[in-house]
Each structure stands twice: as structure tokens, then as C-alpha cells.
Coordinates of C-alpha atoms in Angstrom, one line a residue:
M1 CA 0.0 -0.1 0.0
R2 CA 2.9 2.5 0.7
A3 CA 4.4 1.9 -2.6
F4 CA 1.1 2.4 -4.2
I5 CA 0.7 5.7 -2.6
K6 CA 4.4 6.6 -3.2
Q7 CA 3.9 6.0 -7.0
H8 CA 0.5 8.1 -7.3
R9 CA 1.0 10.9 -4.7
F10 CA -0.7 13.6 -6.8
M11 CA -3.8 11.5 -7.3
F12 CA -3.9 10.8 -3.5
L13 CA -3.4 14.4 -2.8
C14 CA -6.4 15.5 -4.9
L15 CA -8.5 12.7 -3.7
G16 CA -7.6 13.4 0.0
I17 CA -8.1 17.1 0.0
L18 CA -11.7 16.4 -1.8
W19 CA -12.7 13.9 0.6
I20 CA -12.0 16.1 3.6
K21 CA -13.6 19.0 1.9
T22 CA -16.7 16.9 1.2
F23 CA -16.9 15.8 4.9
I24 CA -16.6 19.4 6.3
V25 CA -19.1 20.8 3.8
S26 CA -21.6 17.8 4.4
M27 CA -21.4 18.4 8.2
V28 CA -21.2 22.1 8.4
T29 CA -23.3 23.4 5.5
F30 CA -25.9 20.8 5.3
E31 CA -26.3 20.6 9.2
L32 CA -26.7 16.8 9.1
A33 CA -27.5 15.0 12.5
V34 CA -25.4 11.8 12.8
N35 CA -26.8 10.1 15.9
Q36 CA -24.8 6.6 15.9
A37 CA -21.3 5.3 15.7
L38 CA -21.9 3.1 12.6
E39 CA -23.9 5.9 11.0
A40 CA -21.0 8.3 11.5
F41 CA -18.7 5.9 10.0
I42 CA -20.8 5.4 7.1
F43 CA -21.2 9.2 6.6
I44 CA -17.5 9.7 6.5
V45 CA -16.4 6.8 4.2
N46 CA -19.3 7.0 1.8
P47 CA -17.8 9.6 -0.4
L48 CA -14.5 7.7 -0.4
A49 CA -16.1 4.8 -2.4
F50 CA -17.1 7.3 -5.0
L51 CA -14.0 9.1 -5.2
L52 CA -11.9 6.0 -5.3
I53 CA -13.6 4.9 -8.4
V54 CA -13.6 8.1 -10.4
F55 CA -10.0 8.9 -9.5
S56 CA -8.6 5.4 -10.3
L57 CA -9.9 5.9 -13.6
G58 CA -6.9 8.3 -14.2
L59 CA -4.4 5.5 -13.4
L60 CA -5.3 4.2 -16.9
M61 CA -4.2 7.4 -18.6
K62 CA -0.8 8.6 -19.7
P63 CA 0.9 10.5 -16.9
S64 CA 0.8 13.7 -18.9
W65 CA -3.1 13.5 -18.8
Q66 CA -3.4 12.5 -15.3
R67 CA -2.7 15.6 -13.5
P68 CA -5.4 17.8 -15.6
Y69 CA -7.8 14.9 -15.0
Y70 CA -7.4 15.0 -11.4
V71 CA -7.5 18.7 -11.2
I72 CA -10.6 19.0 -13.4
L73 CA -12.3 16.3 -11.5
T74 CA -11.7 18.2 -8.2
I75 CA -12.9 21.4 -9.5
A76 CA -16.1 19.8 -10.9
L77 CA -16.8 18.0 -7.7
S78 CA -16.1 21.3 -5.7
A79 CA -18.5 23.1 -7.9
L80 CA -21.1 20.5 -7.2
L81 CA -20.4 20.9 -3.4
Y82 CA -20.6 24.6 -3.7
A83 CA -24.0 24.6 -5.8
N84 CA -25.6 22.6 -3.1
A85 CA -24.2 24.6 -0.2
V86 CA -25.6 27.8 -1.7
Y87 CA -28.9 26.5 -2.5
Y88 CA -29.2 24.8 1.1
R89 CA -28.6 28.2 2.7
E90 CA -32.1 29.3 1.7
F91 CA -33.9 26.0 0.9
S92 CA -32.5 23.7 3.4
D93 CA -32.4 21.0 0.6
I94 CA -30.2 19.4 -2.0
I95 CA -30.4 20.0 -5.6
T96 CA -32.0 17.1 -7.5
L97 CA -31.7 16.1 -11.1
P98 CA -35.4 17.3 -12.2
M99 CA -34.3 20.7 -10.9
L100 CA -31.9 21.1 -13.9
V101 CA -35.0 21.2 -16.1
M102 CA -35.7 24.4 -14.0
S103 CA -32.5 26.1 -15.3
G104 CA -34.5 28.1 -17.7
N105 CA -35.6 30.2 -14.7
M106 CA -32.1 31.1 -13.7
G107 CA -32.6 34.6 -15.1
D108 CA -35.4 35.2 -12.8
L109 CA -33.7 33.6 -9.9
S110 CA -30.5 35.8 -10.3
T111 CA -31.6 38.3 -7.5
S112 CA -31.9 35.4 -5.0
I113 CA -28.6 33.6 -6.1
F114 CA -26.4 36.7 -5.8
E115 CA -27.9 37.3 -2.3
L116 CA -26.9 33.8 -1.0
I117 CA -23.2 34.1 -2.4
R118 CA -20.7 35.1 0.3
L119 CA -17.3 36.5 0.0
Y120 CA -15.8 33.9 2.3
D121 CA -16.9 31.3 -0.4
I122 CA -13.7 31.4 -2.1
I123 CA -12.6 29.1 0.6
F124 CA -14.4 26.3 -1.5
F125 CA -12.0 26.6 -4.2
I126 CA -8.7 27.6 -2.5
D127 CA -7.4 23.9 -2.8
C128 CA -8.4 24.1 -6.7
F129 CA -6.2 27.0 -7.2
I130 CA -3.3 25.4 -5.3
L131 CA -3.6 22.0 -7.3
L132 CA -3.8 24.2 -10.6
Y133 CA -0.5 25.6 -9.4
L134 CA 1.0 22.1 -8.6
M135 CA -0.3 20.8 -11.9
V136 CA 1.6 23.6 -13.8
K137 CA 4.8 23.4 -11.7
R138 CA 4.9 19.3 -11.6
P139 CA 7.1 19.0 -8.4
K140 CA 8.9 15.8 -8.5
Q141 CA 7.6 14.5 -5.2
L142 CA 4.0 14.7 -6.4
T143 CA 4.5 11.5 -8.8
V144 CA 2.1 10.3 -11.5
E145 CA 2.5 6.8 -12.9
R146 CA 0.3 4.9 -15.6
A147 CA -1.1 1.7 -14.0
P148 CA -2.1 -0.7 -16.8
L149 CA -4.8 -2.9 -15.7
K150 CA -2.7 -6.2 -16.4
R151 CA 0.4 -5.0 -14.7
S152 CA -1.5 -3.3 -11.7
K153 CA -4.1 -5.9 -10.5
A154 CA -3.0 -5.6 -7.0
K155 CA -3.7 -2.0 -7.0
Y156 CA -7.1 -2.2 -8.5
G157 CA -7.7 -5.0 -6.1
I158 CA -7.1 -2.7 -3.0
I159 CA -9.3 -0.2 -4.6
V160 CA -12.0 -2.7 -5.2
S161 CA -11.7 -4.1 -1.6
I162 CA -12.0 -0.8 0.0
V163 CA -15.0 0.1 -2.1
A164 CA -16.6 -3.2 -1.3
V165 CA -16.2 -2.9 2.4
I166 CA -17.7 0.7 2.5
L167 CA -20.9 -0.5 0.3
V168 CA -21.2 -3.7 2.6
A169 CA -21.0 -1.4 5.7
G170 CA -23.6 0.9 4.1
Q171 CA -26.1 -2.0 3.6
T172 CA -25.8 -3.5 7.1
Y173 CA -26.8 -0.3 8.8
S174 CA -30.6 -0.2 9.6
P175 CA -32.0 3.0 10.9
E176 CA -34.5 2.9 13.7
Q177 CA -37.0 5.3 12.0
P178 CA -38.8 4.5 8.8
V179 CA -36.7 5.6 5.6
H180 CA -38.3 7.2 2.6
S181 CA -36.7 8.3 -0.8
F182 CA -38.2 11.9 -0.1
D183 CA -36.0 12.2 3.0
R184 CA -33.0 13.7 1.5
D185 CA -31.2 14.1 4.9
Y186 CA -31.0 10.5 5.4
L187 CA -30.1 9.8 2.0
I188 CA -27.1 12.2 2.1
R189 CA -26.1 10.7 5.4
S190 CA -26.4 7.0 4.3
L191 CA -25.2 7.4 0.7
G192 CA -23.0 10.5 0.6
I193 CA -23.7 13.4 -1.7
Y194 CA -22.0 11.8 -4.7
N195 CA -23.7 8.5 -4.6
F196 CA -26.9 10.2 -3.9
Y197 CA -26.8 11.5 -7.5
F198 CA -26.6 8.0 -8.8
Y199 CA -29.6 7.0 -6.6
D200 CA -31.4 10.2 -8.0
A201 CA -30.6 9.2 -11.6
Y202 CA -32.3 5.8 -10.8
L203 CA -35.3 7.5 -9.6
Q204 CA -35.4 9.7 -12.6
L205 CA -35.4 6.6 -15.0
A206 CA -37.9 4.8 -12.8
T207 CA -40.4 7.6 -12.5
N208 CA -40.2 8.7 -16.2
S209 CA -41.2 5.1 -17.3
Q210 CA -44.0 4.9 -14.7
T211 CA -46.8 6.3 -17.2
A212 CA -46.1 3.6 -19.7
F213 CA -46.6 0.7 -17.3
A214 CA -49.6 2.1 -15.2
E215 CA -52.8 0.2 -15.1
R216 CA -56.2 1.0 -14.1
D217 CA -55.9 -1.5 -11.1
D218 CA -53.2 0.8 -9.8
L219 CA -55.9 3.0 -8.5
T220 CA -57.6 0.3 -6.3
A221 CA -55.1 0.7 -3.4
I222 CA -55.3 4.4 -3.5
K223 CA -59.1 4.6 -3.6
E224 CA -59.2 2.3 -0.5
H225 CA -56.7 4.5 1.4
L226 CA -58.7 7.5 0.6
E227 CA -62.1 6.0 1.5
R228 CA -60.4 4.7 4.9
F229 CA -59.7 8.3 5.8
Q230 CA -62.6 10.1 4.2
V231 CA -64.5 12.6 6.4
E232 CA -67.9 14.0 5.9
P233 CA -67.9 17.8 5.1
N234 CA -69.7 20.3 7.2
Q235 CA -73.3 20.0 6.1
D236 CA -74.3 23.2 7.7
L237 CA -71.9 25.3 5.4
T238 CA -72.8 23.2 2.2
G239 CA -73.4 25.8 -0.6
V240 CA -73.1 28.9 1.5
A241 CA -71.0 30.4 -1.0
E242 CA -72.8 29.1 -4.2
G243 CA -72.5 31.2 -7.3
K244 CA -70.3 33.8 -5.7
N245 CA -67.0 35.1 -7.5
I246 CA -63.9 33.4 -6.3
V247 CA -60.6 35.4 -5.6
Y248 CA -57.5 33.5 -4.5
I249 CA -54.6 35.6 -3.2
S250 CA -51.2 33.8 -2.8
L251 CA -49.4 35.8 -0.3
E252 CA -45.7 35.2 -1.3
S253 CA -43.7 33.7 1.6
V254 CA -45.9 35.0 4.3
E255 CA -45.7 32.7 7.5
E256 CA -48.3 32.4 10.2
F257 CA -46.1 33.8 12.9
V258 CA -46.4 37.5 11.4
I259 CA -50.1 37.5 12.0
D260 CA -50.8 39.5 15.2
K261 CA -47.1 40.2 15.5
E262 CA -45.9 43.5 16.9
I263 CA -42.4 44.9 16.4
N264 CA -41.5 47.9 18.6
G265 CA -45.3 48.5 18.8
Q266 CA -46.1 48.4 15.2
E267 CA -48.3 45.8 13.7
V268 CA -46.7 43.6 10.8
T269 CA -50.0 42.8 9.2
P270 CA -52.7 45.4 10.5
F271 CA -55.3 44.7 7.5
L272 CA -54.7 40.7 7.7
N273 CA -55.3 41.0 11.5
E274 CA -58.6 42.9 11.1
L275 CA -59.6 40.5 8.2
K276 CA -59.0 37.5 10.5
R277 CA -61.6 38.5 12.9
S278 CA -64.4 38.4 10.2
S279 CA -63.2 35.4 8.3
F280 CA -62.7 31.6 8.7
Y281 CA -59.0 31.8 9.7
F282 CA -56.9 28.6 10.2
S283 CA -53.7 29.0 12.3
N284 CA -52.5 25.4 12.0
I285 CA -51.9 25.3 8.1
Y286 CA -48.5 23.6 7.3
D287 CA -46.3 24.3 4.4
Q288 CA -46.3 21.4 2.1
A289 CA -44.6 22.7 -1.0
G290 CA -41.7 20.8 -2.3
Q291 CA -38.8 22.1 -4.5
G292 CA -41.4 23.9 -6.9
K293 CA -42.4 26.3 -4.1
T294 CA -45.1 28.6 -5.3
S295 CA -45.9 26.5 -8.3
D296 CA -46.1 23.5 -6.0
T297 CA -48.8 25.3 -3.9
E298 CA -50.7 26.3 -7.0
F299 CA -50.9 22.4 -8.0
M300 CA -52.0 21.6 -4.5
M301 CA -54.7 24.3 -4.4
A302 CA -56.2 23.2 -7.8
N303 CA -56.0 19.3 -7.3
S304 CA -55.6 18.5 -3.6
L305 CA -52.8 16.3 -4.8
Y306 CA -49.3 16.5 -3.1
P307 CA -46.6 18.1 -5.0
L308 CA -43.7 15.9 -6.1
G309 CA -40.7 15.1 -3.9
R310 CA -38.1 15.8 -6.6
G311 CA -38.3 18.9 -8.7
A312 CA -41.4 21.0 -9.6
V313 CA -44.4 19.2 -10.9
F314 CA -45.3 22.1 -13.1
H315 CA -42.1 21.1 -15.1
T316 CA -42.6 17.4 -15.3
N317 CA -46.2 16.2 -15.3
A318 CA -48.7 19.2 -14.7
A319 CA -49.0 20.2 -18.4
T320 CA -49.4 16.7 -19.9
N321 CA -51.4 14.7 -17.1
Q322 CA -55.1 14.2 -17.2
L323 CA -56.3 16.1 -14.0
M324 CA -59.3 17.0 -12.2
P325 CA -58.6 20.6 -11.1
F326 CA -60.9 22.9 -9.3
Q327 CA -60.8 25.6 -12.1
S328 CA -62.1 23.0 -14.7
E329 CA -65.0 22.1 -12.4
L330 CA -65.9 25.9 -12.0
Q331 CA -65.7 26.1 -15.8
E332 CA -68.5 23.5 -16.1
L333 CA -70.5 25.8 -13.8
G334 CA -70.1 28.7 -16.0
Y335 CA -67.3 30.4 -14.2
F336 CA -64.7 32.4 -16.2
T337 CA -61.3 31.3 -14.8
T338 CA -58.2 33.6 -15.0
S339 CA -54.9 34.2 -13.2
F340 CA -52.8 37.3 -12.7
H341 CA -48.9 37.1 -12.2
A342 CA -46.5 40.0 -12.9
N343 CA -43.9 37.6 -14.4
T344 CA -43.3 35.9 -17.6
D345 CA -45.7 33.1 -18.3
T346 CA -42.9 30.6 -19.1
F347 CA -41.7 31.0 -15.5
Y348 CA -42.4 27.2 -14.1
N349 CA -43.9 26.5 -17.3
R350 CA -47.2 28.2 -16.5
N351 CA -48.1 28.8 -20.2
E352 CA -48.5 25.2 -20.7
V353 CA -49.8 24.3 -17.4
Y354 CA -52.7 26.8 -17.1
P355 CA -54.6 25.4 -19.9
N356 CA -54.5 21.9 -18.3
L357 CA -55.6 23.4 -15.1
G358 CA -58.7 24.8 -16.7
Y359 CA -57.8 28.6 -16.9
D360 CA -59.8 30.6 -19.7
S361 CA -57.0 33.3 -19.7
W362 CA -54.0 34.3 -17.8
H363 CA -52.1 37.7 -17.3
D364 CA -48.3 37.9 -17.2
T365 CA -45.9 40.8 -17.7
E366 CA -47.4 41.5 -21.2
S367 CA -50.6 42.6 -19.5
F368 CA -48.9 45.2 -17.1
T369 CA -47.2 48.5 -17.5
I370 CA -44.0 47.7 -15.6
S371 CA -41.3 50.3 -15.1
D372 CA -38.4 50.8 -12.8
E373 CA -40.5 53.0 -10.4
N374 CA -43.2 50.4 -9.9
S375 CA -40.6 47.4 -9.5
V376 CA -38.5 46.1 -6.8
G377 CA -36.6 42.7 -6.4
W378 CA -38.4 40.0 -8.5
G379 CA -40.6 42.4 -10.4
M380 CA -43.6 44.6 -10.1
K381 CA -44.7 45.9 -6.8
D382 CA -47.8 44.3 -5.2
I383 CA -49.8 47.5 -4.8
P384 CA -49.5 48.5 -8.6
F385 CA -49.9 45.0 -9.6
F386 CA -53.4 45.0 -7.8
E387 CA -54.3 48.4 -9.0
Q388 CA -53.5 47.4 -12.6
S389 CA -55.2 43.9 -12.3
M390 CA -58.3 45.6 -11.2
D391 CA -58.8 47.1 -14.9
Y392 CA -59.0 43.6 -16.0
I393 CA -61.2 42.3 -13.1
K394 CA -63.9 44.9 -13.6
E395 CA -64.4 43.6 -17.3
L396 CA -64.8 39.9 -16.4
P397 CA -67.9 37.9 -16.9
Q398 CA -69.5 36.8 -13.6
P399 CA -69.1 34.6 -11.9
F400 CA -65.4 34.6 -12.2
Y401 CA -62.6 32.7 -10.6
A402 CA -59.3 34.8 -10.3
S403 CA -56.0 33.9 -8.8
F404 CA -53.3 36.5 -7.8
L405 CA -49.7 35.5 -7.2
T406 CA -47.9 38.4 -5.4
L407 CA -44.1 39.1 -5.7
T408 CA -42.8 41.8 -3.3
N409 CA -42.4 39.5 -0.3
H410 CA -40.0 37.1 -2.1
F411 CA -36.5 36.5 -1.0
P412 CA -34.3 38.6 -0.6
Y413 CA -37.2 40.9 0.6
E414 CA -36.0 44.1 -1.1
L415 CA -38.0 47.4 -0.8
D416 CA -37.6 51.0 -2.0
P417 CA -37.5 53.5 1.0
E418 CA -41.0 54.8 0.2
D419 CA -42.5 51.4 0.6
Y420 CA -41.7 51.0 4.2
F421 CA -44.9 51.0 6.4
M422 CA -43.0 50.0 9.6
D423 CA -39.5 50.0 11.0
P424 CA -37.5 46.8 10.6
P425 CA -36.3 44.8 13.4
E426 CA -32.6 45.0 14.3
T427 CA -31.0 41.6 14.2
D428 CA -27.6 40.4 12.8
S429 CA -29.6 39.0 9.7
D430 CA -30.3 41.6 6.9
I431 CA -32.8 38.9 5.6
V432 CA -34.8 38.8 8.9
N433 CA -34.6 42.5 9.1
R434 CA -36.0 43.0 5.6
Y435 CA -38.7 40.2 5.9
F436 CA -41.0 42.0 8.2
P437 CA -41.1 45.3 6.3
A438 CA -41.8 43.3 3.1
V439 CA -44.6 41.6 4.7
R440 CA -46.0 44.8 6.0
Y441 CA -46.0 46.1 2.3
T442 CA -47.9 43.1 1.1
D443 CA -50.4 43.4 3.8
E444 CA -51.0 47.1 2.6
A445 CA -51.4 45.9 -1.0
V446 CA -54.1 43.3 0.0
K447 CA -56.0 46.2 1.7
V448 CA -55.7 48.2 -1.7
L449 CA -57.4 45.3 -3.5
F450 CA -60.1 44.9 -0.9
D451 CA -60.9 48.5 -1.3
E452 CA -61.0 48.5 -5.0
M453 CA -63.2 45.5 -5.0
K454 CA -65.5 47.3 -2.7
E455 CA -65.3 50.4 -4.9
A456 CA -66.0 48.3 -7.8
G457 CA -69.1 46.8 -6.4
L458 CA -67.8 43.3 -6.5
Y459 CA -66.7 42.8 -2.9
E460 CA -70.1 41.6 -1.5
D461 CA -70.6 38.7 -4.1
T462 CA -67.0 37.5 -3.8
V463 CA -65.2 34.8 -1.8
F464 CA -61.8 35.5 -0.8
V465 CA -59.2 33.0 -0.1
L466 CA -55.9 34.1 1.1
Y467 CA -53.0 31.9 1.9
G468 CA -49.1 32.0 2.5
D469 CA -47.5 29.7 -0.2
H470 CA -44.5 28.6 1.6
Y471 CA -42.1 29.5 4.3
G472 CA -40.3 32.9 4.3
I473 CA -37.3 32.6 6.8
A474 CA -35.1 29.8 6.2
A475 CA -33.5 27.6 9.1
S476 CA -30.3 29.3 8.6
H477 CA -31.7 32.4 10.0
Y478 CA -33.4 31.0 13.0
D479 CA -30.8 32.3 15.4
Q480 CA -31.6 35.8 14.4
L481 CA -35.4 35.1 14.0
E482 CA -35.3 34.0 17.8
Q483 CA -34.5 37.6 18.7
V484 CA -37.9 38.7 17.2
L485 CA -40.0 35.8 18.3
G486 CA -38.7 35.7 21.8
Y487 CA -38.3 32.0 22.1
E488 CA -35.6 29.2 21.2
I489 CA -36.5 27.5 17.9
D490 CA -35.5 23.8 18.6
D491 CA -36.4 20.8 16.3
Y492 CA -40.0 20.8 17.7
E493 CA -40.5 24.5 17.3
A494 CA -38.8 24.5 13.9
L495 CA -41.5 22.1 12.6
K496 CA -44.3 24.0 14.5
L497 CA -43.0 27.0 12.9
D498 CA -43.5 25.8 9.5
T499 CA -47.1 27.1 9.1
V500 CA -48.7 29.5 6.7
P501 CA -51.8 31.8 7.3
L502 CA -55.2 30.8 5.5
F503 CA -58.2 32.9 5.4
I504 CA -61.5 32.2 3.8
H505 CA -63.4 35.4 3.9
I506 CA -67.0 35.3 2.9
P507 CA -68.8 38.9 3.2
G508 CA -72.1 38.5 5.0
M509 CA -70.8 35.5 7.0
E510 CA -68.8 37.4 9.6
E511 CA -71.0 36.1 12.5
E512 CA -70.6 32.5 11.3
A513 CA -66.8 33.0 10.9
E514 CA -64.4 31.4 13.3
I515 CA -60.6 31.0 14.1
S516 CA -59.8 27.3 13.8
D517 CA -56.7 25.6 15.2
T518 CA -57.4 22.4 13.3
V519 CA -54.2 20.8 11.9
G520 CA -54.2 20.8 8.1
G521 CA -52.4 21.9 5.0
L522 CA -53.1 23.6 1.7
V523 CA -54.1 20.2 0.1
D524 CA -57.2 20.7 2.2
V525 CA -58.4 23.9 0.5
M526 CA -59.9 22.5 -2.6
P527 CA -62.2 20.0 -0.6
T528 CA -63.1 22.8 1.8
M529 CA -64.1 25.1 -1.0
L530 CA -66.0 22.4 -2.9
N531 CA -68.5 22.3 0.0
L532 CA -68.9 25.9 0.6
L533 CA -69.7 26.2 -3.2
G534 CA -72.1 23.2 -2.9
M535 CA -70.0 21.1 -5.2
S536 CA -69.6 17.5 -5.1
R537 CA -66.4 15.9 -4.3
D538 CA -67.4 12.5 -5.9
E539 CA -65.8 13.2 -9.3
H540 CA -62.4 13.9 -7.7
V541 CA -59.5 12.1 -6.2
M542 CA -58.3 14.3 -3.5
F543 CA -55.9 13.7 -0.4
G544 CA -57.3 16.7 1.3
H545 CA -60.5 17.1 3.7
D546 CA -62.8 19.7 4.4
L547 CA -61.2 22.0 7.1
L548 CA -64.4 22.8 8.6
A549 CA -65.7 19.2 8.8
E550 CA -67.2 18.5 12.5
E551 CA -65.4 15.1 12.7
R552 CA -62.2 16.1 11.0
D553 CA -59.1 14.1 11.5
D554 CA -56.4 16.5 12.4
F555 CA -53.5 15.2 10.2
V556 CA -50.8 16.7 8.0
V557 CA -48.0 15.5 6.0
L558 CA -45.2 17.7 4.7
R559 CA -43.4 17.1 1.5
N560 CA -40.3 15.9 3.4
G561 CA -42.2 13.3 5.5
N562 CA -42.6 15.2 8.7
I563 CA -46.0 14.8 10.3
V564 CA -48.2 16.7 12.6
T565 CA -51.3 15.6 14.3
N566 CA -53.5 17.2 17.2
E567 CA -51.6 14.9 19.7
L568 CA -48.2 13.9 18.0
V569 CA -45.3 15.8 16.1
Y570 CA -42.9 13.5 13.9
T571 CA -39.9 15.1 12.6
R572 CA -38.1 11.9 10.9
E573 CA -35.6 12.1 13.9
F574 CA -37.8 12.6 16.9
C575 CA -41.2 12.0 18.0
Y576 CA -43.1 14.4 20.4
R577 CA -46.2 14.6 22.3
D578 CA -47.6 17.8 21.2
S579 CA -49.5 19.0 24.3
D580 CA -46.2 19.3 26.4
K581 CA -43.4 18.7 23.8
Q582 CA -42.3 15.6 25.6
E583 CA -40.1 13.4 23.6
L584 CA -41.5 10.0 23.0
P585 CA -39.9 6.7 21.5
L586 CA -39.9 6.9 17.8
D587 CA -42.2 3.7 17.5
R588 CA -45.0 5.9 19.2
C589 CA -45.2 7.8 15.8
F590 CA -44.7 4.8 13.3
D591 CA -48.5 4.6 12.6
I592 CA -48.7 8.4 11.5
A593 CA -45.4 7.9 9.8
E594 CA -46.8 4.9 7.9
R595 CA -49.9 7.0 6.9
G596 CA -48.0 9.8 5.9
T597 CA -45.6 7.7 3.7
A598 CA -48.6 6.1 1.9
E599 CA -50.2 9.5 1.3
L600 CA -47.0 11.0 -0.5
N601 CA -46.4 7.7 -2.3
Y602 CA -50.0 7.2 -3.5
S603 CA -50.0 10.9 -4.7
D604 CA -46.7 10.5 -6.5
E605 CA -48.0 7.3 -8.2
I606 CA -51.1 9.2 -9.5
I607 CA -48.8 11.9 -11.0
Y608 CA -45.9 9.8 -12.3
G609 CA -48.5 7.2 -13.6
D610 CA -51.1 9.8 -14.8
L611 CA -53.4 7.6 -13.1
L612 CA -56.4 9.9 -13.4
R613 CA -56.9 9.0 -16.9
F614 CA -58.5 5.9 -15.6
F615 CA -60.7 7.3 -13.0
R616 CA -63.6 8.4 -15.3
G617 CA -63.1 5.3 -17.7
D618 CA -60.9 7.1 -20.0
E619 CA -58.0 4.9 -21.0
G620 CA -56.4 7.3 -23.5

């Protein structure tokens, strides 16, 4: 072994540096929790198996090619590590292969990406510069030597043996908690970040072929599962909103903790606080979006199906699958359906998805007068967005369904000085400091929309659904967020914090309206609205349930597999009793974990297999 290393010092130098860097980045940047000795060993050595294989390929090359090969390989894998580290800072997730399809959105994402880059990131590539220098200088001590397969069987035997031991060790480890393909934290710990992409490629191939092999019988187990947990909607509220116009407002990145929050005596959401008292308001609605963020929420709201665990369903299946969306059902009842979003309609493939969701029309940047004065951050400010949208709303045939996607409160939460309606908090995080004034601006914009609806004579005959589309403050800023919220954000509180506000405002029903703490998600909005509009749920396959049902089963599963009920909280690593935050043995949460896994897997099967084409007897 010593002779082997002596003959190939440059290869082992590059490999060793990259192995150490991979371990440090995985531990520090990805904040992975490694709880057992064997798990720790597997986590440390798993990257080595991949690195040994790809670096050993260089041994077959001429010595003059080996140095460039090792350096290029080091730079490429360092870039992969860095891309994931930057992405993880805001999204607490790993880049998956389906996300490469979303690369067309990079221009729109540039503001967010530049905000995430740090000056100290140069550290990620210092070793690459050193290795480039050594590649050019070629010091004699850093030997390279060709190792033909026939004359170097012992060397390759050593490599194969080490890789085999690592792989066997990985297979012998069995975690205590249930393991799922959508639990990427576990996959990174058990496979290593490089091997993860081989697994992700396997998933990509498997899911891409699922439609071709899907059969009608695949729906049977799904229907049985849904019937098992079916809940009767609230009969007292059936049809109370029948025939009314419908307005959906997506509150970009607005989390539930901002509602009724005051900072230095100033309300963050004064209008929404007032609206809450006259609406059906739900305070325990969890963020179920996946990597598609806002588009995932749109998909959930339209279909009562979960988004995919990898990539954005708007980019993969939503444009081509046969669906049973809420908007199409409204069209059959004579509704005109439209959407407003001051971004390009190609962003997240909306120009192809919206017709399949049942939109008669949609309004993107082409429909608005956008200038530097009325834009900030991601695009058009919310107040002029609503004001200009009203010109179209007033001309719509009634009844209509209109959805609005706001933009101003999008990471990195930039505002012009004249748009501050409150003073920011003072923490060590610019993101946290900017977030609350940006939410306050969106709150003011919603007030403008309501005022304009009243002035146009449309308010009284319209149902308003307002919802936070996904989280706003990433876990990387929780230390600073604690200063604003006034309490420590541990694992339990982090999950409980992952909630978004949901308002259903029906003018004329202020007396009947109530504040509810039922546990649910945005997947529950469609069945809730179907009941309020007096529409049947029989023609739909939905994983959600009426949020206002009297016998509702409080249960929500997040896209990463975390689960909350009215009794238990399951975070993949821990099981808690919700009433007192008492940590319980993991097996106490296994029943809800199995139900959550089934829900996500069944929904994925429907999407990947395009199973809804079989629901009404249409096999085409």
C-alpha cells in the first residue's frame, strides 16, 4: 500500500483534499445530524467509495493526462458541493436532477442567487487554485504513473476491496426510524452526496417510465386508502358560497407567525389582523410545498394532490397529465377562470400548465405596465400589481374565478425606502430585518385590493381565499429570528413554525366565521371550497379533507415526510407529544409515519403514472 501511494502521490493528494472537503461541507453546510457510531462511520467513508472509483480511472491514462484529469475532477466536484451549499442556505435542501429542467428560470432567480453568495465562499476553491499551480509546476515529489490493468491488478484489487467494504457497511446499517426516498437528509447521510446522484438518476429513470406501465388497477389501493380516511364535510356550510365570484390571493412567503405580530409597537399585518376577525381563519396550516415552491402550492390548491418530492410538478407532469382541477370544475358551472402574475408566463412552465388546469386566460408581464418606478426585487410591486389587475377584473364576466400571485415579499425581501410602512427589527440578519417590512408592504397591498373590490361593487358577491404559499425565513436564519419571536427554535419549534396563514373570507358571514386551530395543509383547501360552493367531491381524487368538517381527523404530512397531528409531532428524527413537547420513543409515531408515507407515495403514483386518466373510464 505504501508503494502504491508513493507512485501516485498527486492522485492521493487531490483525492484526500476532496474527501476532507466533502466531509466538512456535508457536516457544516448541510447541518446533518449523525446520531450513532456506525452511522457516523458510513457517513464519513461513503464519499470515499465514489472518489476512489472516479480517481482510479486516471490511473489508466498517460502521466501527462493524469494531472489535468485529477484537477478538473476536483474542480467539477467542488462546484457540485458549492452549488448545493449555496442552495441549502435558503432552501434547506439538496439540488435534485429534475431541478436541472428548471435551469431556464435562472434569469428570474438571479436576485436570489446573488444574495446567497458570500465573499468567504472563495474558501470552497482555494484547494483548486493550489492544485492548478501544482499541476503546472509538476514537483517531482507529487508523482504520477500509469497503471495498466494487466500489470497493476494488486492496485485495483486494493481499490475494489475498500469500495466493497464501504458498500457492505452501508447495507448492514438499519436506521430505527422509517426511511423514505423523499428524506434527502437521510439519503445524504447514508449514501454520501456523490452517490446520492446515482440514486437520484435511478429515480429519474424509474419515474419517467411509470406512465407507460401504469394500469387501471393501480388506482384500487389508492381509492381504498382515501376511503379509509374519508370525512364528511360540514353539512351546515354546504353551498353557503354557491354562485359567488372567487378570488385566490397567494401571499408570497408569508408565514403564520407574522399574523398579530408587533415589532416595536407596530403591527406587521394590520389589515390581515382585522380580516382574520371576520373570516374563517386557520392558524395550523402547514407548508407542504416541495422544490417547486409557489408552483407546487398552485398545484395543490387546484388538485388536492401533493406536489412531487423531486423537482417541480409544473415542469414534469402538470402540463400533460389528465387532471381534475378545481378551475375546470368551475368552468363547467359557467365560471370564467383567469390568473394574474406579474412575471413571464414561461416561468415554471405556466404557459403550458394553465390550460391543463382549466384557465380561460392568464395575465403575465405582457398585461401590465411595468417600469423601474413600480418594480423592486423580483418584479412589479404588489400595490401597482393589484391596481392594474383591477382594470381587467372589472371587465370579467360573472361569476369568475381569479387567482393573484404576489411578488414583493419574495426572498431577498427588497423594498424601496418609500415602501416601508414599518421600522425593521434589528438583528444580525439582513434577511430577517428586511422580511417583516416586506410582509407589511404586502399586507398594505391586499388592503388596496379589497378597497378596490368594494369600490367596483364586487366585494359583497365574492369569496376571498388568502394563503401563504410557503415558508419565508430559512432555518439558516433561525438564530436571528429567535430574537424577534422571543423564544428558542429547537427541532420541535422549527416544525411547528413551518405554518402559513389561511383565510376564507365570505362577506355576509362575519357572524358565522371562526378562528380554527385544526391541523391541516393547503392540500385541504380544494375540498373545503367544494363544500362551501355546494359542489360534489365524488368526481375527484383528493388527499385533502374539509377543514371545517365537524369530525375532521387532524393530520398533515409535509413533503419531506414530517407529520403533525393534534396529538403527535414527527420530525423523522424525533417523536413528540404535542401537548407538552415531551419526546417519546420513535415507535409511538410509526403509525402516523406509515400513513404519511402512504399519502405521499400514492400521490406520486397518481402523478408519475398519470392514473387519473383511468378514473372516469378514459384509458386514452
